[in-house]
Amino acid sequence: IINVDNLNFTQTDGTYGLVASQGGTISLTGENNLQANNILMIASGRNSAITGSGRETLVGHLVAQNNGAINLNMTDGSYWSGAATTGNGGTGTINLAIEGDSSWYMTDDSTITSLGLTNGATVYLSSSATDSARHTLTITGDYTGNAGKFVFYGDLNGDTDSSIDQL
């Protein structure tokens, strides 16, 4: 078990950022600034978990697989740019609660277990309006919201050549 408060790191060499495996647990609190070129957090294996609660600034992908879990409560002012996957066949769990003036900019298709958006929190299904790739967000469990927002981008170009983000 690792408990961390106010962590600040940048991973640049292509390896994973935070890894919980073989039943390990990482708990983040406070204001965390975490950046990775690719996979920011991976929880892999039964009883392996990464939890976070606080103001998060995250850049990179979240991966939960082989019964691992990632549970994040991103409080007011949080920012995340990245994608999420629950492993092949949905073998992991990713639960997100995003609150207040916080944003998630999806950089690729994402699959999560549950999502809560409250008090103006926003999910942008593409990283920007000029991002030509359109993304799909799949929520396999519950979605709850209270004044949360989804922003979809699309290119309406005739009957057969249009692309738009999907939920």
JSON list of C-alpha atoms in Angstrom, two decimals:
[
{"chain": "A", "resi": 1, "resn": "ILE", "atom": "CA", "xyz": [0.00, 0.00, 0.00]},
{"chain": "A", "resi": 2, "resn": "ILE", "atom": "CA", "xyz": [1.33, 3.39, -1.03]},
{"chain": "A", "resi": 3, "resn": "ASN", "atom": "CA", "xyz": [-0.33, 6.60, 0.19]},
{"chain": "A", "resi": 4, "resn": "VAL", "atom": "CA", "xyz": [0.69, 9.78, -1.64]},
{"chain": "A", "resi": 5, "resn": "ASP", "atom": "CA", "xyz": [-0.35, 13.39, -1.06]},
{"chain": "A", "resi": 6, "resn": "ASN", "atom": "CA", "xyz": [0.35, 16.19, -3.58]},
{"chain": "A", "resi": 7, "resn": "LEU", "atom": "CA", "xyz": [2.39, 14.12, -6.05]},
{"chain": "A", "resi": 8, "resn": "ASN", "atom": "CA", "xyz": [4.08, 15.87, -8.99]},
{"chain": "A", "resi": 9, "resn": "PHE", "atom": "CA", "xyz": [5.77, 13.82, -11.71]},
{"chain": "A", "resi": 10, "resn": "THR", "atom": "CA", "xyz": [6.35, 13.68, -15.44]},
{"chain": "A", "resi": 11, "resn": "GLN", "atom": "CA", "xyz": [7.16, 10.37, -17.12]},
{"chain": "A", "resi": 12, "resn": "THR", "atom": "CA", "xyz": [8.85, 10.75, -20.51]},
{"chain": "A", "resi": 13, "resn": "ASP", "atom": "CA", "xyz": [10.58, 7.47, -21.38]},
{"chain": "A", "resi": 14, "resn": "GLY", "atom": "CA", "xyz": [7.59, 5.42, -22.60]},
{"chain": "A", "resi": 15, "resn": "THR", "atom": "CA", "xyz": [7.21, 3.29, -19.46]},
{"chain": "A", "resi": 16, "resn": "TYR", "atom": "CA", "xyz": [4.12, 3.32, -17.26]},
{"chain": "A", "resi": 17, "resn": "GLY", "atom": "CA", "xyz": [3.46, 6.07, -14.75]},
{"chain": "A", "resi": 18, "resn": "LEU", "atom": "CA", "xyz": [1.73, 4.57, -11.68]},
{"chain": "A", "resi": 19, "resn": "VAL", "atom": "CA", "xyz": [1.42, 0.76, -11.52]},
{"chain": "A", "resi": 20, "resn": "ALA", "atom": "CA", "xyz": [-0.64, -1.24, -9.02]},
{"chain": "A", "resi": 21, "resn": "SER", "atom": "CA", "xyz": [-0.35, -5.00, -9.53]},
{"chain": "A", "resi": 22, "resn": "GLN", "atom": "CA", "xyz": [-0.51, -8.28, -7.62]},
{"chain": "A", "resi": 23, "resn": "GLY", "atom": "CA", "xyz": [-2.92, -6.84, -5.05]},
{"chain": "A", "resi": 24, "resn": "GLY", "atom": "CA", "xyz": [-1.05, -3.57, -4.58]},
{"chain": "A", "resi": 25, "resn": "THR", "atom": "CA", "xyz": [-2.83, -0.31, -3.81]},
{"chain": "A", "resi": 26, "resn": "ILE", "atom": "CA", "xyz": [-1.91, 3.30, -4.55]},
{"chain": "A", "resi": 27, "resn": "SER", "atom": "CA", "xyz": [-3.93, 6.07, -2.90]},
{"chain": "A", "resi": 28, "resn": "LEU", "atom": "CA", "xyz": [-3.61, 9.68, -4.11]},
{"chain": "A", "resi": 29, "resn": "THR", "atom": "CA", "xyz": [-4.92, 12.68, -2.18]},
{"chain": "A", "resi": 30, "resn": "GLY", "atom": "CA", "xyz": [-4.53, 16.44, -2.41]},
{"chain": "A", "resi": 31, "resn": "GLU", "atom": "CA", "xyz": [-3.40, 18.23, -5.56]},
{"chain": "A", "resi": 32, "resn": "ASN", "atom": "CA", "xyz": [-1.64, 15.87, -7.96]},
{"chain": "A", "resi": 33, "resn": "ASN", "atom": "CA", "xyz": [0.07, 16.76, -11.22]},
{"chain": "A", "resi": 34, "resn": "LEU", "atom": "CA", "xyz": [0.80, 13.56, -13.17]},
{"chain": "A", "resi": 35, "resn": "GLN", "atom": "CA", "xyz": [1.91, 13.36, -16.80]},
{"chain": "A", "resi": 36, "resn": "ALA", "atom": "CA", "xyz": [2.92, 10.45, -19.02]},
{"chain": "A", "resi": 37, "resn": "ASN", "atom": "CA", "xyz": [3.61, 10.00, -22.72]},
{"chain": "A", "resi": 38, "resn": "ASN", "atom": "CA", "xyz": [1.24, 7.02, -22.89]},
{"chain": "A", "resi": 39, "resn": "ILE", "atom": "CA", "xyz": [-0.10, 5.01, -19.94]},
{"chain": "A", "resi": 40, "resn": "LEU", "atom": "CA", "xyz": [-0.40, 7.19, -16.85]},
{"chain": "A", "resi": 41, "resn": "MET", "atom": "CA", "xyz": [-2.03, 4.65, -14.51]},
{"chain": "A", "resi": 42, "resn": "ILE", "atom": "CA", "xyz": [-2.42, 0.88, -14.76]},
{"chain": "A", "resi": 43, "resn": "ALA", "atom": "CA", "xyz": [-4.13, -1.39, -12.24]},
{"chain": "A", "resi": 44, "resn": "SER", "atom": "CA", "xyz": [-3.70, -5.04, -13.15]},
{"chain": "A", "resi": 45, "resn": "GLY", "atom": "CA", "xyz": [-4.60, -8.09, -11.10]},
{"chain": "A", "resi": 46, "resn": "ARG", "atom": "CA", "xyz": [-7.18, -9.02, -8.50]},
{"chain": "A", "resi": 47, "resn": "ASN", "atom": "CA", "xyz": [-7.35, -6.55, -5.59]},
{"chain": "A", "resi": 48, "resn": "SER", "atom": "CA", "xyz": [-4.98, -4.14, -7.37]},
{"chain": "A", "resi": 49, "resn": "ALA", "atom": "CA", "xyz": [-6.26, -0.58, -7.19]},
{"chain": "A", "resi": 50, "resn": "ILE", "atom": "CA", "xyz": [-5.40, 3.06, -7.75]},
{"chain": "A", "resi": 51, "resn": "THR", "atom": "CA", "xyz": [-7.64, 5.55, -5.97]},
{"chain": "A", "resi": 52, "resn": "GLY", "atom": "CA", "xyz": [-7.54, 9.30, -6.05]},
{"chain": "A", "resi": 53, "resn": "SER", "atom": "CA", "xyz": [-9.48, 12.10, -4.46]},
{"chain": "A", "resi": 54, "resn": "GLY", "atom": "CA", "xyz": [-8.59, 15.72, -4.91]},
{"chain": "A", "resi": 55, "resn": "ARG", "atom": "CA", "xyz": [-7.69, 18.28, -7.51]},
{"chain": "A", "resi": 56, "resn": "GLU", "atom": "CA", "xyz": [-6.02, 16.31, -10.28]},
{"chain": "A", "resi": 57, "resn": "THR", "atom": "CA", "xyz": [-4.06, 17.43, -13.33]},
{"chain": "A", "resi": 58, "resn": "LEU", "atom": "CA", "xyz": [-3.62, 14.28, -15.42]},
{"chain": "A", "resi": 59, "resn": "VAL", "atom": "CA", "xyz": [-2.14, 13.70, -18.86]},
{"chain": "A", "resi": 60, "resn": "GLY", "atom": "CA", "xyz": [-2.11, 10.11, -20.14]},
{"chain": "A", "resi": 61, "resn": "HIS", "atom": "CA", "xyz": [-4.19, 6.97, -20.36]},
{"chain": "A", "resi": 62, "resn": "LEU", "atom": "CA", "xyz": [-5.85, 4.95, -17.59]},
{"chain": "A", "resi": 63, "resn": "VAL", "atom": "CA", "xyz": [-5.87, 1.14, -17.88]},
{"chain": "A", "resi": 64, "resn": "ALA", "atom": "CA", "xyz": [-7.62, -1.29, -15.50]},
{"chain": "A", "resi": 65, "resn": "GLN", "atom": "CA", "xyz": [-7.36, -4.96, -16.45]},
{"chain": "A", "resi": 66, "resn": "ASN", "atom": "CA", "xyz": [-7.41, -8.48, -15.00]},
{"chain": "A", "resi": 67, "resn": "ASN", "atom": "CA", "xyz": [-9.78, -7.40, -12.19]},
{"chain": "A", "resi": 68, "resn": "GLY", "atom": "CA", "xyz": [-7.78, -4.28, -11.32]},
{"chain": "A", "resi": 69, "resn": "ALA", "atom": "CA", "xyz": [-9.59, -1.04, -10.46]},
{"chain": "A", "resi": 70, "resn": "ILE", "atom": "CA", "xyz": [-9.07, 2.70, -10.84]},
{"chain": "A", "resi": 71, "resn": "ASN", "atom": "CA", "xyz": [-11.38, 4.95, -8.81]},
{"chain": "A", "resi": 72, "resn": "LEU", "atom": "CA", "xyz": [-10.94, 8.71, -9.16]},
{"chain": "A", "resi": 73, "resn": "ASN", "atom": "CA", "xyz": [-12.88, 11.55, -7.55]},
{"chain": "A", "resi": 74, "resn": "MET", "atom": "CA", "xyz": [-11.67, 14.60, -9.44]},
{"chain": "A", "resi": 75, "resn": "THR", "atom": "CA", "xyz": [-12.69, 17.68, -7.46]},
{"chain": "A", "resi": 76, "resn": "ASP", "atom": "CA", "xyz": [-13.31, 21.26, -8.64]},
{"chain": "A", "resi": 77, "resn": "GLY", "atom": "CA", "xyz": [-10.59, 22.55, -10.98]},
{"chain": "A", "resi": 78, "resn": "SER", "atom": "CA", "xyz": [-9.33, 19.15, -12.13]},
{"chain": "A", "resi": 79, "resn": "TYR", "atom": "CA", "xyz": [-8.11, 18.49, -15.67]},
{"chain": "A", "resi": 80, "resn": "TRP", "atom": "CA", "xyz": [-7.49, 15.24, -17.55]},
{"chain": "A", "resi": 81, "resn": "SER", "atom": "CA", "xyz": [-6.35, 14.73, -21.12]},
{"chain": "A", "resi": 82, "resn": "GLY", "atom": "CA", "xyz": [-6.30, 11.06, -22.07]},
{"chain": "A", "resi": 83, "resn": "ALA", "atom": "CA", "xyz": [-8.29, 7.89, -22.67]},
{"chain": "A", "resi": 84, "resn": "ALA", "atom": "CA", "xyz": [-9.44, 4.99, -20.52]},
{"chain": "A", "resi": 85, "resn": "THR", "atom": "CA", "xyz": [-9.82, 1.26, -21.06]},
{"chain": "A", "resi": 86, "resn": "THR", "atom": "CA", "xyz": [-11.04, -1.58, -18.90]},
{"chain": "A", "resi": 87, "resn": "GLY", "atom": "CA", "xyz": [-8.86, -4.18, -20.64]},
{"chain": "A", "resi": 88, "resn": "ASN", "atom": "CA", "xyz": [-9.78, -6.82, -23.17]},
{"chain": "A", "resi": 89, "resn": "GLY", "atom": "CA", "xyz": [-13.32, -7.97, -22.51]},
{"chain": "A", "resi": 90, "resn": "GLY", "atom": "CA", "xyz": [-13.87, -5.38, -19.78]},
{"chain": "A", "resi": 91, "resn": "THR", "atom": "CA", "xyz": [-11.83, -7.24, -17.19]},
{"chain": "A", "resi": 92, "resn": "GLY", "atom": "CA", "xyz": [-11.09, -4.15, -15.10]},
{"chain": "A", "resi": 93, "resn": "THR", "atom": "CA", "xyz": [-13.07, -1.37, -13.43]},
{"chain": "A", "resi": 94, "resn": "ILE", "atom": "CA", "xyz": [-12.74, 2.38, -13.90]},
{"chain": "A", "resi": 95, "resn": "ASN", "atom": "CA", "xyz": [-15.06, 4.59, -11.83]},
{"chain": "A", "resi": 96, "resn": "LEU", "atom": "CA", "xyz": [-14.85, 8.35, -12.33]},
{"chain": "A", "resi": 97, "resn": "ALA", "atom": "CA", "xyz": [-16.52, 11.17, -10.43]},
{"chain": "A", "resi": 98, "resn": "ILE", "atom": "CA", "xyz": [-15.77, 14.58, -11.94]},
{"chain": "A", "resi": 99, "resn": "GLU", "atom": "CA", "xyz": [-16.94, 17.67, -10.07]},
{"chain": "A", "resi": 100, "resn": "GLY", "atom": "CA", "xyz": [-17.20, 21.42, -10.48]},
{"chain": "A", "resi": 101, "resn": "ASP", "atom": "CA", "xyz": [-15.12, 23.34, -12.97]},
{"chain": "A", "resi": 102, "resn": "SER", "atom": "CA", "xyz": [-13.27, 20.19, -14.13]},
{"chain": "A", "resi": 103, "resn": "SER", "atom": "CA", "xyz": [-12.69, 18.78, -17.61]},
{"chain": "A", "resi": 104, "resn": "TRP", "atom": "CA", "xyz": [-11.83, 15.48, -19.31]},
{"chain": "A", "resi": 105, "resn": "TYR", "atom": "CA", "xyz": [-10.54, 15.84, -22.87]},
{"chain": "A", "resi": 106, "resn": "MET", "atom": "CA", "xyz": [-10.73, 12.38, -24.49]},
{"chain": "A", "resi": 107, "resn": "THR", "atom": "CA", "xyz": [-7.80, 11.64, -26.80]},
{"chain": "A", "resi": 108, "resn": "ASP", "atom": "CA", "xyz": [-9.08, 8.23, -27.99]},
{"chain": "A", "resi": 109, "resn": "ASP", "atom": "CA", "xyz": [-12.06, 5.90, -27.64]},
{"chain": "A", "resi": 110, "resn": "SER", "atom": "CA", "xyz": [-12.69, 5.14, -23.96]},
{"chain": "A", "resi": 111, "resn": "THR", "atom": "CA", "xyz": [-14.50, 2.50, -21.93]},
{"chain": "A", "resi": 112, "resn": "ILE", "atom": "CA", "xyz": [-15.23, 3.07, -18.25]},
{"chain": "A", "resi": 113, "resn": "THR", "atom": "CA", "xyz": [-17.45, 1.37, -15.70]},
{"chain": "A", "resi": 114, "resn": "SER", "atom": "CA", "xyz": [-19.20, 4.39, -14.20]},
{"chain": "A", "resi": 115, "resn": "LEU", "atom": "CA", "xyz": [-19.21, 8.16, -14.53]},
{"chain": "A", "resi": 116, "resn": "GLY", "atom": "CA", "xyz": [-20.59, 10.93, -12.36]},
{"chain": "A", "resi": 117, "resn": "LEU", "atom": "CA", "xyz": [-20.58, 14.53, -13.63]},
{"chain": "A", "resi": 118, "resn": "THR", "atom": "CA", "xyz": [-21.71, 17.30, -11.27]},
{"chain": "A", "resi": 119, "resn": "ASN", "atom": "CA", "xyz": [-21.78, 21.08, -10.92]},
{"chain": "A", "resi": 120, "resn": "GLY", "atom": "CA", "xyz": [-20.51, 21.99, -14.40]},
{"chain": "A", "resi": 121, "resn": "ALA", "atom": "CA", "xyz": [-17.94, 19.23, -14.94]},
{"chain": "A", "resi": 122, "resn": "THR", "atom": "CA", "xyz": [-17.42, 18.60, -18.66]},
{"chain": "A", "resi": 123, "resn": "VAL", "atom": "CA", "xyz": [-16.38, 15.65, -20.82]},
{"chain": "A", "resi": 124, "resn": "TYR", "atom": "CA", "xyz": [-15.08, 16.67, -24.26]},
{"chain": "A", "resi": 125, "resn": "LEU", "atom": "CA", "xyz": [-15.38, 13.60, -26.49]},
{"chain": "A", "resi": 126, "resn": "SER", "atom": "CA", "xyz": [-12.51, 14.85, -28.65]},
{"chain": "A", "resi": 127, "resn": "SER", "atom": "CA", "xyz": [-9.44, 16.70, -27.47]},
{"chain": "A", "resi": 128, "resn": "SER", "atom": "CA", "xyz": [-10.41, 19.79, -29.50]},
{"chain": "A", "resi": 129, "resn": "ALA", "atom": "CA", "xyz": [-12.72, 20.99, -32.26]},
{"chain": "A", "resi": 130, "resn": "THR", "atom": "CA", "xyz": [-9.82, 20.73, -34.72]},
{"chain": "A", "resi": 131, "resn": "ASP", "atom": "CA", "xyz": [-9.09, 17.09, -33.75]},
{"chain": "A", "resi": 132, "resn": "SER", "atom": "CA", "xyz": [-10.20, 15.25, -36.90]},
{"chain": "A", "resi": 133, "resn": "ALA", "atom": "CA", "xyz": [-10.58, 11.93, -35.05]},
{"chain": "A", "resi": 134, "resn": "ARG", "atom": "CA", "xyz": [-14.00, 11.33, -33.53]},
{"chain": "A", "resi": 135, "resn": "HIS", "atom": "CA", "xyz": [-14.22, 9.30, -30.35]},
{"chain": "A", "resi": 136, "resn": "THR", "atom": "CA", "xyz": [-16.68, 7.02, -28.60]},
{"chain": "A", "resi": 137, "resn": "LEU", "atom": "CA", "xyz": [-17.22, 6.93, -24.84]},
{"chain": "A", "resi": 138, "resn": "THR", "atom": "CA", "xyz": [-18.69, 3.66, -23.56]},
{"chain": "A", "resi": 139, "resn": "ILE", "atom": "CA", "xyz": [-20.02, 3.52, -19.99]},
{"chain": "A", "resi": 140, "resn": "THR", "atom": "CA", "xyz": [-20.71, -0.11, -19.10]},
{"chain": "A", "resi": 141, "resn": "GLY", "atom": "CA", "xyz": [-22.40, 0.65, -15.77]},
{"chain": "A", "resi": 142, "resn": "ASP", "atom": "CA", "xyz": [-24.02, 3.72, -14.28]},
{"chain": "A", "resi": 143, "resn": "TYR", "atom": "CA", "xyz": [-23.96, 7.34, -15.35]},
{"chain": "A", "resi": 144, "resn": "THR", "atom": "CA", "xyz": [-25.11, 9.95, -12.85]},
{"chain": "A", "resi": 145, "resn": "GLY", "atom": "CA", "xyz": [-25.23, 13.64, -13.43]},
{"chain": "A", "resi": 146, "resn": "ASN", "atom": "CA", "xyz": [-26.30, 16.91, -11.93]},
{"chain": "A", "resi": 147, "resn": "ALA", "atom": "CA", "xyz": [-25.45, 19.89, -14.16]},
{"chain": "A", "resi": 148, "resn": "GLY", "atom": "CA", "xyz": [-22.61, 18.01, -15.90]},
{"chain": "A", "resi": 149, "resn": "LYS", "atom": "CA", "xyz": [-21.97, 18.41, -19.63]},
{"chain": "A", "resi": 150, "resn": "PHE", "atom": "CA", "xyz": [-20.84, 16.39, -22.65]},
{"chain": "A", "resi": 151, "resn": "VAL", "atom": "CA", "xyz": [-19.34, 18.22, -25.63]},
{"chain": "A", "resi": 152, "resn": "PHE", "atom": "CA", "xyz": [-19.58, 16.40, -28.96]},
{"chain": "A", "resi": 153, "resn": "TYR", "atom": "CA", "xyz": [-17.67, 17.43, -32.06]},
{"chain": "A", "resi": 154, "resn": "GLY", "atom": "CA", "xyz": [-18.74, 16.52, -35.55]},
{"chain": "A", "resi": 155, "resn": "ASP", "atom": "CA", "xyz": [-18.20, 17.15, -39.21]},
{"chain": "A", "resi": 156, "resn": "LEU", "atom": "CA", "xyz": [-21.46, 17.06, -41.12]},
{"chain": "A", "resi": 157, "resn": "ASN", "atom": "CA", "xyz": [-20.38, 16.40, -44.68]},
{"chain": "A", "resi": 158, "resn": "GLY", "atom": "CA", "xyz": [-23.29, 14.93, -46.60]},
{"chain": "A", "resi": 159, "resn": "ASP", "atom": "CA", "xyz": [-25.26, 11.76, -45.99]},
{"chain": "A", "resi": 160, "resn": "THR", "atom": "CA", "xyz": [-22.46, 9.19, -45.91]},
{"chain": "A", "resi": 161, "resn": "ASP", "atom": "CA", "xyz": [-19.26, 11.04, -45.11]},
{"chain": "A", "resi": 162, "resn": "SER", "atom": "CA", "xyz": [-20.06, 12.62, -41.74]},
{"chain": "A", "resi": 163, "resn": "SER", "atom": "CA", "xyz": [-18.21, 11.86, -38.53]},
{"chain": "A", "resi": 164, "resn": "ILE", "atom": "CA", "xyz": [-19.34, 12.73, -35.02]},
{"chain": "A", "resi": 165, "resn": "ASP", "atom": "CA", "xyz": [-18.33, 11.77, -31.49]},
{"chain": "A", "resi": 166, "resn": "GLN", "atom": "CA", "xyz": [-20.51, 9.10, -29.83]},
{"chain": "A", "resi": 167, "resn": "LEU", "atom": "CA", "xyz": [-21.68, 8.30, -26.32]}
]
